[in-house]
Tab-separated table of C-alpha atoms in Angstrom:
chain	number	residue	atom	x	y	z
A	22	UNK	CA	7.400	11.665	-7.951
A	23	UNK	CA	7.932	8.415	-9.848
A	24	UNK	CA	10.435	6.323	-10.779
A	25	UNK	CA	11.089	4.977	-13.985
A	26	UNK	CA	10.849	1.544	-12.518
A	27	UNK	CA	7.179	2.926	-11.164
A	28	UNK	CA	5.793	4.679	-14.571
A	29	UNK	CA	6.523	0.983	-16.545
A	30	UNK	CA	4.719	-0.708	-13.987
A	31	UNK	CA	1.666	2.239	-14.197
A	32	UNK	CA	1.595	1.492	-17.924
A	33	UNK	CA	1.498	-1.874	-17.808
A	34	UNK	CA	-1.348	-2.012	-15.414
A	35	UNK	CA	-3.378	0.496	-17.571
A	36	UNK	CA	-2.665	-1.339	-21.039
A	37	UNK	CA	-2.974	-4.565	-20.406
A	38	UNK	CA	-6.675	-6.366	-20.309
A	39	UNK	CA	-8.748	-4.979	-16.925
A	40	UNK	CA	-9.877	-8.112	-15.430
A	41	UNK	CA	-7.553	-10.625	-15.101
A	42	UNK	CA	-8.777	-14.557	-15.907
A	43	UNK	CA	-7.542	-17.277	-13.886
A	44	UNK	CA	-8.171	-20.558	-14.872
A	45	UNK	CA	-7.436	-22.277	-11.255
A	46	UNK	CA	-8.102	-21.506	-7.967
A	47	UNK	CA	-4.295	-22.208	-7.479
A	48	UNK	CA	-2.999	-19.306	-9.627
A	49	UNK	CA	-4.458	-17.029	-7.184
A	50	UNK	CA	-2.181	-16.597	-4.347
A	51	UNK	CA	0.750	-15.403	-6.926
A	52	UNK	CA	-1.789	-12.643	-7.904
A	53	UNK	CA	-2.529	-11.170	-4.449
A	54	UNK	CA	0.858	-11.341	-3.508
A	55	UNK	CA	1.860	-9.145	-6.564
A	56	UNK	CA	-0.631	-6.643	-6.053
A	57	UNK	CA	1.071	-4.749	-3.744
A	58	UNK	CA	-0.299	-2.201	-1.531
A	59	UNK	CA	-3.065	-2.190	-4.293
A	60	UNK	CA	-6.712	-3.933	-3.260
A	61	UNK	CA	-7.742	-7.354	-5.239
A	62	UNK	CA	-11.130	-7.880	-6.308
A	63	UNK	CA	-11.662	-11.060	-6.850
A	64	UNK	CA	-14.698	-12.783	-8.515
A	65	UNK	CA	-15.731	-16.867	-8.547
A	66	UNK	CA	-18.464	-18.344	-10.534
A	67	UNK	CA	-20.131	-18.623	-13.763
A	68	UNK	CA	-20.141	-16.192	-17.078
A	69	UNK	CA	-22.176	-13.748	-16.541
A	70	UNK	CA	-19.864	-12.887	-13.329
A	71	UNK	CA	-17.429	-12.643	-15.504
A	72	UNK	CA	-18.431	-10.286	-17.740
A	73	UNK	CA	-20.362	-8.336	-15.535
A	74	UNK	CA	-16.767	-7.763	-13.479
A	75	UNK	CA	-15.134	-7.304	-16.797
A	76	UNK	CA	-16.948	-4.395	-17.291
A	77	UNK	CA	-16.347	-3.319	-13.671
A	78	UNK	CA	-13.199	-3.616	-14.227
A	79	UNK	CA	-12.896	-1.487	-17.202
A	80	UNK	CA	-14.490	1.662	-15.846
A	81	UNK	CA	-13.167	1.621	-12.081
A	82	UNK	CA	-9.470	-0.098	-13.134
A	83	UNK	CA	-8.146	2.473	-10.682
A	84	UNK	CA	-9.321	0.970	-7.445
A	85	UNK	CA	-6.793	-1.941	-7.402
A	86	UNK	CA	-6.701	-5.391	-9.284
A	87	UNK	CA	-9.263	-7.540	-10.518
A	88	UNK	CA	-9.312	-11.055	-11.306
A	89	UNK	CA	-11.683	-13.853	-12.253
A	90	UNK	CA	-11.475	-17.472	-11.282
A	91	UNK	CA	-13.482	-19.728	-13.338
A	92	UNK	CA	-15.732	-21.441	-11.540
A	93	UNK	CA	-17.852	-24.759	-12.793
A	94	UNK	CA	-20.633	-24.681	-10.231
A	95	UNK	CA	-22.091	-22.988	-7.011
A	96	UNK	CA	-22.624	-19.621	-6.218
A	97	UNK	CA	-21.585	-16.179	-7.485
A	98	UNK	CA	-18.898	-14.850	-4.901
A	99	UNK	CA	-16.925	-11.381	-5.030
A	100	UNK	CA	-14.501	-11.239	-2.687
A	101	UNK	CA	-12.337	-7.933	-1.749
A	102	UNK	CA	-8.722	-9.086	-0.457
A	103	UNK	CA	-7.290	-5.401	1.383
A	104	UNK	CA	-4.228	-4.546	3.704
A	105	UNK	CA	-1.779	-7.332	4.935
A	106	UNK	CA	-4.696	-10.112	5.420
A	107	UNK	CA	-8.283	-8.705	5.251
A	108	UNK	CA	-10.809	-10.291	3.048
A	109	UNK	CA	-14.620	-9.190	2.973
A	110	UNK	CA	-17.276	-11.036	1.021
A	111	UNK	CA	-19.963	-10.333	-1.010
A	112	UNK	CA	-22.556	-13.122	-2.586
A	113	UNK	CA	-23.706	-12.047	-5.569
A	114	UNK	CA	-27.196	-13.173	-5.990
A	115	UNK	CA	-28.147	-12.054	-9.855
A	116	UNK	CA	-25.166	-11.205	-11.769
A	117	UNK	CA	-27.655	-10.098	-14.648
A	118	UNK	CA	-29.910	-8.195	-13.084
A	119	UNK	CA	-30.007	-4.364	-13.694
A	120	UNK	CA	-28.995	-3.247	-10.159
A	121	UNK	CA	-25.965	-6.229	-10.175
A	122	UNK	CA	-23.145	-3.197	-11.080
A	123	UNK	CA	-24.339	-0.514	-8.830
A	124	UNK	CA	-24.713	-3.059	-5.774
A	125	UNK	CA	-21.065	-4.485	-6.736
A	126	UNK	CA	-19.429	-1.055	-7.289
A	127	UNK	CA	-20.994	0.265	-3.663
A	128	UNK	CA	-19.611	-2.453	-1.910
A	129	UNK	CA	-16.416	-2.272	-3.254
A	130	UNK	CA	-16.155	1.451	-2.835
A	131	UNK	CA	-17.318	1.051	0.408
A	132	UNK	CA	-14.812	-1.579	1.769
A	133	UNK	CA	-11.996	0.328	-0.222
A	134	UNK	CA	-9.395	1.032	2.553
A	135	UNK	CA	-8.597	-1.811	5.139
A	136	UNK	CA	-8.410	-1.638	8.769
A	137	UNK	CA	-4.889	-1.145	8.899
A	138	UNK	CA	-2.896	-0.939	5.437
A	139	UNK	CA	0.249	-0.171	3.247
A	140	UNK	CA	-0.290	3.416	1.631
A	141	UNK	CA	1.970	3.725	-1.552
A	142	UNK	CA	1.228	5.463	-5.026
A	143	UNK	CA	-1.006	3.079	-6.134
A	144	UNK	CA	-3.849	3.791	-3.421
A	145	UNK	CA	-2.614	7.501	-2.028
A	146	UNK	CA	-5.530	8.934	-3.695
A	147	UNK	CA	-8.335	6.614	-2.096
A	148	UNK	CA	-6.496	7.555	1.538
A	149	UNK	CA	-6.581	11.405	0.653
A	150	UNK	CA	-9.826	11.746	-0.391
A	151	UNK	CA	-11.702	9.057	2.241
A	152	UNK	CA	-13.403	12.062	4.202
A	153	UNK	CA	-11.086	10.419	7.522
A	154	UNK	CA	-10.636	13.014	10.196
A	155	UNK	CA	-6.881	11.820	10.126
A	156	UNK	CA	-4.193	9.504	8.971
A	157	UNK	CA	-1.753	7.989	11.483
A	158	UNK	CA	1.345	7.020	9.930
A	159	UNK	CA	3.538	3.883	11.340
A	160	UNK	CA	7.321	4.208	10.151
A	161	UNK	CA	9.481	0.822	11.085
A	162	UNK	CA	12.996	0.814	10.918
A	163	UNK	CA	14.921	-1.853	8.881
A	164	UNK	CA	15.964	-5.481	10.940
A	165	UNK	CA	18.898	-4.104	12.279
A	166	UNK	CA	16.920	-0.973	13.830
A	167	UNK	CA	19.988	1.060	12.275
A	168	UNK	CA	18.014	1.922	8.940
A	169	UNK	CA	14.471	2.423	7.066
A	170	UNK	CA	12.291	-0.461	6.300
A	171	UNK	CA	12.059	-1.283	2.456
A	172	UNK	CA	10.035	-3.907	0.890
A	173	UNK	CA	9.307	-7.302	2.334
A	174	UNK	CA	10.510	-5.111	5.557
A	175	UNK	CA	7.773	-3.103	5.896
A	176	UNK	CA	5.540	-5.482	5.618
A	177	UNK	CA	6.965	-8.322	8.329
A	178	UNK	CA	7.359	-5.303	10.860
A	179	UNK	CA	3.595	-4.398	10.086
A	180	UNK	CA	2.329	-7.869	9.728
A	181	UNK	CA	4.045	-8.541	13.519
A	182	UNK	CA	2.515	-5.281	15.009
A	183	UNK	CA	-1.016	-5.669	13.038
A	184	UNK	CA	-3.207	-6.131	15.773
A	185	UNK	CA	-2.087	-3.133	17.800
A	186	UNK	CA	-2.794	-0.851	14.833
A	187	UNK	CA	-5.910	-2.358	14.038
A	188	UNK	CA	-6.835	-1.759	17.704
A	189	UNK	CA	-6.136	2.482	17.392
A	190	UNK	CA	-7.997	2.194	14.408
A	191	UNK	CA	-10.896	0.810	15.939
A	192	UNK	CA	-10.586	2.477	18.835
A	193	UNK	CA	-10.464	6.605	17.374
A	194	UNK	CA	-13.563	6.871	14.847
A	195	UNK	CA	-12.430	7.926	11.568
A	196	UNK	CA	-8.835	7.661	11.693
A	197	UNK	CA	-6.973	5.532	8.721
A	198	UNK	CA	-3.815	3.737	10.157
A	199	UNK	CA	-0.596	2.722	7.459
A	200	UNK	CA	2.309	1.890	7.399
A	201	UNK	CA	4.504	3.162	4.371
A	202	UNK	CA	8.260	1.790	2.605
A	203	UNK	CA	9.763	4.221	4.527
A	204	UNK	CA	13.248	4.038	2.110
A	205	UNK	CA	11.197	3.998	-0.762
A	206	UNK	CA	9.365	7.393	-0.138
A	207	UNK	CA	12.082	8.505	2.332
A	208	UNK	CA	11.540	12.222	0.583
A	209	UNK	CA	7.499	12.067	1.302
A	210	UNK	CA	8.483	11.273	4.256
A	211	UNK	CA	10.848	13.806	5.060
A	212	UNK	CA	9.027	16.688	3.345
A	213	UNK	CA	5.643	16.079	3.912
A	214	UNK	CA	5.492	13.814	7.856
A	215	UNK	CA	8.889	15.430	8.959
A	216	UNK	CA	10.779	12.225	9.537
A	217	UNK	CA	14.523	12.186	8.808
């Protein structure tokens, strides 16, 4: 169920241009960090990049947010920024060539879900229908250990326990571990996990 706080920001995402230009490598960072639980796709280099990503963009605007940062010179980079910290890279050798889209779109659909991630509305769907044998679900409680996590929370309590979740997920073959705003879908996770 939505909020009306959550169907504005669906409607702005889905209105709004699909590939998002940045002009410098500084405007970044303030990008990523608004994406939210939502993966950034994030293309450097020269025009035909661009527009190859713009049209990327436009048909799979679904699998998280995707920028452009003009780039002057060297190479043709895509780079997928998932979960708390993960980035993988992929060089892109011929932006114009025929099999340029395909190649991009396979990588990207294949690096979808990180090692160990947020799960919220925006990416629920690419969780549920992954083909994992199993999702494994890590709830934090809020600083004072009284309460629920919210927000920023959720994210310091993951970010501190990281590498122990990315170890399970290693460690047991087609298992996704997340962590989820436990106050914001406190009736998900009542209903569906059980949790009170």
């Amino acid at each position: 169920r939505r909020s009306a706080a959550g169907i504005v920001e669906w409607v702005r995402e889905k209105v709004g241009p699909p590939l998002k230009v940045l002009e410098k490598e500084e405007e970044l960072p303030t990008a990523l960090q608004e994406r939210g639980a939502q993966d950034a796709f994030v293309g450097r280099g020269g025009e035909a990049l661009q527009n190859l990503l713009a049209r990327i963009a436009a048909k799979h605007r679904s699998l998280g947010l995707f920028c452009f940062v003009k780039s002057d010179g060297g190479s043709d980079e895509l780079t997928l920024h998932r979960g708390l910290d993960e980035a993988v890279a992929l060089a892109v050798n011929d932006a114009d060539s025929s099999g340029a889209e395909e190649e991009i779109v396979g990588f990207l659909r294949q690096n979808l879900l990180p090692i160990f991630g947020e799960i919220a509305e925006a990416n629920f769907y690419h969780y549920e229908s992954s083909g994992a044998q199993g999702i494994l679900w890590a709830l934090f409680a809020d600083g004072s250990g009284t309460g629920h996590c919210k927000g920023h929370d959720c994210r310091n309590a993951a970010t501190r326990h990281a590498e122990v979740f990315r170890g399970v997920a290693r460690a047991v073959e087609g298992l996704k571990v997340v962590f989820v705003d436990v106050e914001t879908y406190k009736d998900y996770v009542t209903e569906e996990l059980g949790v009170t």
